[in-house]
Coordinates of C-alpha atoms in Angstrom, one line a residue:
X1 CA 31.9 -79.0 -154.9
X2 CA 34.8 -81.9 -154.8
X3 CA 36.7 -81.7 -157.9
X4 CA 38.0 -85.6 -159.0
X5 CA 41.5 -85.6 -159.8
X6 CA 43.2 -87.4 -162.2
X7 CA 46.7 -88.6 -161.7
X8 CA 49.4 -87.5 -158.9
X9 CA 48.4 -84.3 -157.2
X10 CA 49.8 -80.8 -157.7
X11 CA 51.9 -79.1 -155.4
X12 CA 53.9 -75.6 -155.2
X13 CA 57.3 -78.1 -154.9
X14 CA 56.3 -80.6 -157.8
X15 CA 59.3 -81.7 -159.3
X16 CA 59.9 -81.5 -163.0
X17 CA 59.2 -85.1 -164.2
X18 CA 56.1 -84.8 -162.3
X19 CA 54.7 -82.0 -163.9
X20 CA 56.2 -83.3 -167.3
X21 CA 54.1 -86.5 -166.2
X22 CA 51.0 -84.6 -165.9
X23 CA 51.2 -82.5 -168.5
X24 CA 51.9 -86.0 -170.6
X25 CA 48.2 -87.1 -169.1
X26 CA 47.1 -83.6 -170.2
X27 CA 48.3 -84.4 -173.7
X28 CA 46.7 -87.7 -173.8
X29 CA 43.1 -86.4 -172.9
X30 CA 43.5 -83.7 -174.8
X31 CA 44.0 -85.9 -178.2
X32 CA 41.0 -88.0 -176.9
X33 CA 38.7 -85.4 -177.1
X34 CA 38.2 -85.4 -173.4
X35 CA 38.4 -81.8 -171.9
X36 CA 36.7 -82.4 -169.1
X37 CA 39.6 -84.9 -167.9
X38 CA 42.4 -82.4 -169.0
X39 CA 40.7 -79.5 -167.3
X40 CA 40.7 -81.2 -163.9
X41 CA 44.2 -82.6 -164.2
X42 CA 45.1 -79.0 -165.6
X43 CA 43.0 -76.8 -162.3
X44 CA 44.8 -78.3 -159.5
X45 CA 48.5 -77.3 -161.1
X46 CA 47.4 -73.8 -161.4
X47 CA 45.8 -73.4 -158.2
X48 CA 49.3 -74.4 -157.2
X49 CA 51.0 -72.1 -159.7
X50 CA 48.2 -69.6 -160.5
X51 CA 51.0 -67.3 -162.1
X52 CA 52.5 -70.0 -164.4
X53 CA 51.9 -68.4 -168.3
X54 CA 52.2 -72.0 -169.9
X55 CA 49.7 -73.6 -167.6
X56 CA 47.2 -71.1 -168.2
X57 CA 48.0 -71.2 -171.6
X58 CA 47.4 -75.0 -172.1
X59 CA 43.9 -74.6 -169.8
X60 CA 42.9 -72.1 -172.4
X61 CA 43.7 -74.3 -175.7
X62 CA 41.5 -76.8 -173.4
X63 CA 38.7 -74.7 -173.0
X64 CA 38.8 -73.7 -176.5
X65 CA 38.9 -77.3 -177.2
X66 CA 35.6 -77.5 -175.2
X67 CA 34.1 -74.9 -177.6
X68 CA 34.8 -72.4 -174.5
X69 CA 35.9 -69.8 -176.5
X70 CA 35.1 -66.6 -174.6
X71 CA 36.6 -68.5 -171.6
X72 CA 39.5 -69.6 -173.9
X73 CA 40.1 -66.3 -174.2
X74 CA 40.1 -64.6 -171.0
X75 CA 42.4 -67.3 -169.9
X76 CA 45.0 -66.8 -173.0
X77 CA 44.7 -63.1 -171.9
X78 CA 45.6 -63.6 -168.7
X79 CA 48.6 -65.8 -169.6
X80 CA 49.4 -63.3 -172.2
X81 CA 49.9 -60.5 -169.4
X82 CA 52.5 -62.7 -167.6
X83 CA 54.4 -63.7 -170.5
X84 CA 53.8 -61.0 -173.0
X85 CA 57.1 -62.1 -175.1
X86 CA 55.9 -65.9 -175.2
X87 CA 55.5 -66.5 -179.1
X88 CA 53.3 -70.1 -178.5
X89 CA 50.9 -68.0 -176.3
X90 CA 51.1 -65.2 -178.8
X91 CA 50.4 -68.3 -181.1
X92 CA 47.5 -69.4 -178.8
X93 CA 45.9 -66.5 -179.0
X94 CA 46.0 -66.0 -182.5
X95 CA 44.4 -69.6 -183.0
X96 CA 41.6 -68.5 -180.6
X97 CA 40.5 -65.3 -181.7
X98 CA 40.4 -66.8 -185.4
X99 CA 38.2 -69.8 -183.7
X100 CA 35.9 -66.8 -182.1
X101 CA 35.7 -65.7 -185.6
X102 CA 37.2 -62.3 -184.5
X103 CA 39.7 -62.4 -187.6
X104 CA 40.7 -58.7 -187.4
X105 CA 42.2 -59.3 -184.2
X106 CA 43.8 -63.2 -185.2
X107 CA 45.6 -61.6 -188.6
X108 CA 46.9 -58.8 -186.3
X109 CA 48.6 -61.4 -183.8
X110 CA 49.7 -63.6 -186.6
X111 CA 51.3 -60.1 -188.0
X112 CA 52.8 -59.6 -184.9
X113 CA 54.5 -62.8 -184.5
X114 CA 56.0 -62.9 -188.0
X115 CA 57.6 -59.9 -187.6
X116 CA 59.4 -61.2 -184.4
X117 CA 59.8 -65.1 -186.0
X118 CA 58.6 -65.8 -189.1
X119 CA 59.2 -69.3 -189.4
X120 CA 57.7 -70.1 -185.3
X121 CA 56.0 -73.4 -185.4
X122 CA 52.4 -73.7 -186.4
X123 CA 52.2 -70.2 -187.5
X124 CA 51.9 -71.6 -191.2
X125 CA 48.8 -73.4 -189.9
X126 CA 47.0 -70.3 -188.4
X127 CA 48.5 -67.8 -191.7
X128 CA 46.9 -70.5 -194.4
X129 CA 43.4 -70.4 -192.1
X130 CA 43.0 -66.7 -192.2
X131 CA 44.3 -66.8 -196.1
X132 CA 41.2 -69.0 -196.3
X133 CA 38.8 -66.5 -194.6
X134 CA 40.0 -64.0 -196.6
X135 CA 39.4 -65.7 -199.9
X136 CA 36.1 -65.0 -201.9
X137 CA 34.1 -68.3 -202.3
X138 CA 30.9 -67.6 -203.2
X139 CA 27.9 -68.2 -200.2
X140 CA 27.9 -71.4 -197.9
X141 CA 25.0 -72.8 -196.5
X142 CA 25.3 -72.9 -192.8
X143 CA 22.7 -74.9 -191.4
X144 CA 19.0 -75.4 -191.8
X145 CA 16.6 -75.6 -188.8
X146 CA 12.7 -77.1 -188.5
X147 CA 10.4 -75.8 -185.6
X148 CA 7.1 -77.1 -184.8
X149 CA 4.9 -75.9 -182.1
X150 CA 1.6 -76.5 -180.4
X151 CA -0.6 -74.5 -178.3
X152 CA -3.7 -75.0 -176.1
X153 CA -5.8 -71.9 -175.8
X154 CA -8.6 -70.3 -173.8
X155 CA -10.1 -67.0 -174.5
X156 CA -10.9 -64.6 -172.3
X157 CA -14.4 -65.8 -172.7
X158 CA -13.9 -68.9 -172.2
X159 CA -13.7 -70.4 -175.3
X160 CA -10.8 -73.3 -175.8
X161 CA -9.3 -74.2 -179.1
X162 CA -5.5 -75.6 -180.4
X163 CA -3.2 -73.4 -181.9
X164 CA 0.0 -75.1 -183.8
X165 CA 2.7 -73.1 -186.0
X166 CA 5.3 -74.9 -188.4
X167 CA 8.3 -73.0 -189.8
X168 CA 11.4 -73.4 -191.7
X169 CA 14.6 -71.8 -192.4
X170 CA 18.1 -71.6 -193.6
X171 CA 21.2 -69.8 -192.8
X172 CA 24.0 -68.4 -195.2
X173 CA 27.6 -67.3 -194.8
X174 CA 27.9 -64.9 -197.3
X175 CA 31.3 -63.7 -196.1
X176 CA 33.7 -64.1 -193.3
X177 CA 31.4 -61.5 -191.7
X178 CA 27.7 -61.8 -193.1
X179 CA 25.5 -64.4 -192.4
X180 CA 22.0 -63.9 -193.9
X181 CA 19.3 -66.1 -192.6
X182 CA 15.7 -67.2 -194.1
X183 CA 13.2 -68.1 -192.6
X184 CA 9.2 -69.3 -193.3
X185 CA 6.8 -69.2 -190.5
X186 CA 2.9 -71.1 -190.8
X187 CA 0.8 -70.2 -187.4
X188 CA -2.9 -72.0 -187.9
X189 CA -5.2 -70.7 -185.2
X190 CA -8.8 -69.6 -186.7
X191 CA -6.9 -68.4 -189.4
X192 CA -3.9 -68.9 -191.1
X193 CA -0.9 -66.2 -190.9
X194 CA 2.5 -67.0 -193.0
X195 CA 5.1 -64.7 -191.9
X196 CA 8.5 -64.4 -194.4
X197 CA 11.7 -63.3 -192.6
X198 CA 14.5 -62.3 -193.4
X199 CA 17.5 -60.8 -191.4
X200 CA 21.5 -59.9 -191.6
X201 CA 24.1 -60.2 -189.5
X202 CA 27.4 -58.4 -189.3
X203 CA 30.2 -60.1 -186.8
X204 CA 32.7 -57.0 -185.5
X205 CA 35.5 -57.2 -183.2
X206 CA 33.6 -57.9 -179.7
X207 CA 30.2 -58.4 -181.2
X208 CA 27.7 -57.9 -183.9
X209 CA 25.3 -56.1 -186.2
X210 CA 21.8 -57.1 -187.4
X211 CA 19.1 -56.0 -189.7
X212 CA 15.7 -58.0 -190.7
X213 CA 12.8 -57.5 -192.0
X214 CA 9.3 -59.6 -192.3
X215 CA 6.0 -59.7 -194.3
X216 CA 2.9 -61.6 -194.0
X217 CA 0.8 -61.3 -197.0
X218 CA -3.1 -61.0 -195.8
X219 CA -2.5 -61.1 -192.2
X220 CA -5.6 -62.5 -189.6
X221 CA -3.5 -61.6 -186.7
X222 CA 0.1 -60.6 -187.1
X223 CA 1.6 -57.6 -188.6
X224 CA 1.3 -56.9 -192.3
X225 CA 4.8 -56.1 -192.3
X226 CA 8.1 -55.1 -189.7
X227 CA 11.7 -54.0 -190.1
X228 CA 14.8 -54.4 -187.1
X229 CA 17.9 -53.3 -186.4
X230 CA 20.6 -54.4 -183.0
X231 CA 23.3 -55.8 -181.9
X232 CA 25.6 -56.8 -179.2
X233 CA 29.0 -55.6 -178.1
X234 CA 30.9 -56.5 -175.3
X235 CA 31.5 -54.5 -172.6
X236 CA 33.7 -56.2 -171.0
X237 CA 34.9 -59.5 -169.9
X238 CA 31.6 -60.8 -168.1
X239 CA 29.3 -57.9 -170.0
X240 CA 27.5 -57.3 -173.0
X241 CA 25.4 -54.5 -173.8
X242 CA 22.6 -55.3 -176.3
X243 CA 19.6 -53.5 -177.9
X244 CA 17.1 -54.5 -180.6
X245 CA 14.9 -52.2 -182.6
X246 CA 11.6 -52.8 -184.2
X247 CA 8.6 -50.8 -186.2
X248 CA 5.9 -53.0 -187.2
X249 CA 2.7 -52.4 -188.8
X250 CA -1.0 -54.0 -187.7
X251 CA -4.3 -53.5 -188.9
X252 CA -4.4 -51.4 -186.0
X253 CA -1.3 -49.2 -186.8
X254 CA 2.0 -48.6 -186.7
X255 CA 4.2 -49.9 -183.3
X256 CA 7.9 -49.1 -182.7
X257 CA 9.3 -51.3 -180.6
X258 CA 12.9 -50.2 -178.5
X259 CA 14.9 -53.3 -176.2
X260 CA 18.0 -52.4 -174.4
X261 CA 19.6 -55.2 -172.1
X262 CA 22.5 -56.6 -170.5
X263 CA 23.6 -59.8 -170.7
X264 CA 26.0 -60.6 -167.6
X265 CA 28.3 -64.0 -167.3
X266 CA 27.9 -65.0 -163.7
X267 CA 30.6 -67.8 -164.2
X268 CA 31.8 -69.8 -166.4
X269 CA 28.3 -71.8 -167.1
X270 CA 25.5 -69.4 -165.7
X271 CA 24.7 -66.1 -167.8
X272 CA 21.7 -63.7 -166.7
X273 CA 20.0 -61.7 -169.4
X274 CA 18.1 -58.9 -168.7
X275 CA 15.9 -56.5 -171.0
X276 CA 13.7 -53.5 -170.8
X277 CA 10.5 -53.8 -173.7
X278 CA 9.6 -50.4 -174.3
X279 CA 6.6 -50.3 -176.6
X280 CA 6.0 -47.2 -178.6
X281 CA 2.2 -47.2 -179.8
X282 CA 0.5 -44.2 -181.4
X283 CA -3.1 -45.0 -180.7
X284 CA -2.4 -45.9 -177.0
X285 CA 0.5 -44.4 -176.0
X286 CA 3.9 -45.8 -174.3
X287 CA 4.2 -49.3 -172.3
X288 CA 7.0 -50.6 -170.7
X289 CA 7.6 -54.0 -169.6
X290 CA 10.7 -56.5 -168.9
X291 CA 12.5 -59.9 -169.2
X292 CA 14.9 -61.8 -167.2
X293 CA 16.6 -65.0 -168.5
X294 CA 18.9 -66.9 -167.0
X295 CA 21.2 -69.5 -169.3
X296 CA 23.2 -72.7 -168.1
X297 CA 25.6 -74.4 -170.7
X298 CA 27.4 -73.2 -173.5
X299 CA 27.3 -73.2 -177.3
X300 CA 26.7 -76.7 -178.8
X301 CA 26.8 -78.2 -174.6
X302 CA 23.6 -79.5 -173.1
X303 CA 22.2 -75.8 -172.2
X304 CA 19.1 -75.1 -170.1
X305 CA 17.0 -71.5 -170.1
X306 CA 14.6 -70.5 -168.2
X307 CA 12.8 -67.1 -169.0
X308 CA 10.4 -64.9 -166.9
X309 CA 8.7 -61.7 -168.8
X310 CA 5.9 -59.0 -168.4
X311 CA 5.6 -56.6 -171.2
X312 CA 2.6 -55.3 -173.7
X313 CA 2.5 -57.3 -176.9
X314 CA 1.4 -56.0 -180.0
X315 CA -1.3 -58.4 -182.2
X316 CA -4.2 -57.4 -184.9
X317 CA -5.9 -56.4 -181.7
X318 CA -4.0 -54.0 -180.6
X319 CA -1.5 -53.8 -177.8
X320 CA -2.1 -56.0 -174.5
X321 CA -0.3 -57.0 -171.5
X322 CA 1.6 -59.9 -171.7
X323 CA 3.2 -62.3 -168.8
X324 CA 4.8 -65.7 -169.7
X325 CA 7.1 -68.0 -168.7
X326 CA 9.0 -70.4 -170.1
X327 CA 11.7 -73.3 -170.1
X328 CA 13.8 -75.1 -172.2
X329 CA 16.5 -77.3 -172.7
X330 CA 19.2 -77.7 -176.2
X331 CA 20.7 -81.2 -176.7
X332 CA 23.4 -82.1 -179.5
X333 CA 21.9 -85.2 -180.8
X334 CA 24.6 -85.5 -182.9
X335 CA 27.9 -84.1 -184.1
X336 CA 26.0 -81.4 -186.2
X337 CA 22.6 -82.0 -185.2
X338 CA 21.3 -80.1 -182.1
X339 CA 17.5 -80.3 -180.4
X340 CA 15.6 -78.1 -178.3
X341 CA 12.6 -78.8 -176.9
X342 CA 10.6 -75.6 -174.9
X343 CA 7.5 -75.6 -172.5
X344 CA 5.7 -72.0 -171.9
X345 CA 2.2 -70.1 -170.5
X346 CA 1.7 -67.2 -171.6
X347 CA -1.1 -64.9 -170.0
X348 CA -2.4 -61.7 -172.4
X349 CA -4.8 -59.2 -170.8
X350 CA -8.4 -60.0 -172.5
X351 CA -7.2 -62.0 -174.8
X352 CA -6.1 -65.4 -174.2
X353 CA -4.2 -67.6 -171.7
X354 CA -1.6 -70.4 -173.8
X355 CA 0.1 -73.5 -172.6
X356 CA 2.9 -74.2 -175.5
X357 CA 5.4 -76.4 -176.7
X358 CA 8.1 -76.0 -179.2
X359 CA 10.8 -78.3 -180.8
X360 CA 13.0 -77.6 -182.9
X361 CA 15.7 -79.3 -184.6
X362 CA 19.2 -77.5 -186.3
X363 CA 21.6 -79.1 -188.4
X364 CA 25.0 -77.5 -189.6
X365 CA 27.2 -78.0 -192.6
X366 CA 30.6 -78.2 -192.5
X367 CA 32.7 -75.1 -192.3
X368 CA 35.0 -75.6 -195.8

């Protein structure tokens, strides 16, 4: 596809005010908020100079800009490795990782380039940021999200009825590294089930941590109670491993629940995620099923998903086969408001066939 470019075109034997020149209309863009502009003034300079350590450099703060970050950083890495004695990309770097919220990592490069120049521009800037992820104060409320959904239902015997589900929740920094999140969940269908949640998450260096637990009192159809445990970590740059844990108690028993994946970065937009379910049930035995999903967009961008699955499920009625399919697509409605609206069938063995909507809409507070 036909990039536009913006300004003069690059070239191996640019001269010196014309890159200055360019880099000026870089600037520009870049104060305006317009990444999109700077990256595709930026692209065409380093396809001419792919080894240049500043260019990549500024095509990373752009990304990052963007809200790019794992691409921010792969680029700032790469410029790093061609000019590993360059204070502002070691300064670039450090900005980044903090951004990524790998803090570790950020107070280590901010280390590193005090020892070599403590007084380096900016450097004050990223030392009084970490100082204020390091101080204590108290728990923030990070966003709050509604979630409404409708289903239309038909039994296996033929019987049709509406299913709709309400829920509420909240999220809470409780550290630099904690995030505990809330949540309330209402499903009407012949009955109603309320499900309380709970869970914990734990950023590391590379990934994260979580634990979570739920209870419905009096359940019709859900589990009477569950506890999880996962994470993520990266594997590399384009690679993370992932796997989720679950035991969960029915009428029916007592299911454990085991999800390894892989979640793969196909460029710098697409990302494929695939899991296996593995269903551990003690009155029926061991299932296995699967799901693929395949992401467009990034974090707070217009984002599409699409998700295709086949694995046993595990109701009041015990555990049935499962196949579903679903789309959706995530907005930003505003500058801390984001939507997503999601379409879905769903096909259980003897049960039921559903045709489902979902929207739900997140706001989030200001980081302090």
């Amino acid at each position: 596809m036909a990039i536009a470019l913006v300004g003069a075109p690059a070239s191996a034997q640019q001269t010196p005010a014309a890159r200055a020149g360019q880099l000026d209309l870089v600037a520009e863009a870049q104060a305006e908020n317009d990444f999109e502009r700077a990256r595709q003034i930026l692209l065409p300079m380093i396809a001419a100079s792919p080894q240049d350590p500043d260019l990549l450099r500024r095509l990373a703060v752009i990304e990052a800009g963007a809200g790019r970050l794992d691409l921010a950083l792969e680029r700032i890495d790469e410029a790093a490795q061609l000019a590993p004695k360059d204070l502002d990309i070691a300064l670039a770097r450090g900005f980044i990782l903090y951004w990524r919220g790998d803090v570790a990592e950020a107070q280590r490069a901010a280390i590193a380039i005090t020892a070599r120049d403590p007084d380096f521009p900016e450097l004050d800037q990223l030392e009084a940021a970490l100082a204020r992820q390091n101080r204590p104060d108290g728990i923030r409320t990070r966003s709050i999200f509604l979630v409404a959904g409708f289903s239309d239902i038909t039994t296996a015997n033929g019987f049709s009825q509406t299913w709709n589900s309400q829920a509420i929740g909240a999220a809470f920094d409780l550290s630099r590294d904690n995030t505990l999140t809330l949540d309330v969940i209402r499903e009407e269908r012949s009955a109603i089930d309320t499900r309380l949640g709970a869970r914990v998450d734990h950023r590391l260096a590379g990934g994260s941590v979580y634990v979570s637990a739920t209870a419905v009192p009096a359940p019709d159809f859900q589990e009477k109670w569950s506890v999880g445990a996962g994470g993520e970590l990266k594997a590399s740059q384009s690679v993370v491993a992932l796997i989720d844990l679950r035991l969960a108690d029915y009428q029916t028993g007592t299911i454990a629940a085991v999800q390894p994946g892989l979640r793969v970065a196909l460029c710098e937009d697409f990302a494929v995620t695939g899991r296996a379910i593995n269903i551990f049930d003690g009155a029926e035995g061991y299932r296995l099923g699967g799901s693929v999903r395949l992401d467009y967009g990034r974090e707070r961008e217009t984002a599409l998903f699409l998700i295709a699955a086949s694995y046993p499920d595990a109701e009041a009625d015990g555990v049935r086969q499962l196949r579903s399919l679903a789309a959706g697509l995530r907005l930003p409605v505003a500058e801390r408001i984001g939507l997503t609206v999601a379409g879905s069938h769903e096909d259980r063995d003897n049960s039921y066939r559903r045709y489902a909507g979902t929207v739900a809409l997140t706001y989030r507070f200001p980081a302090k």
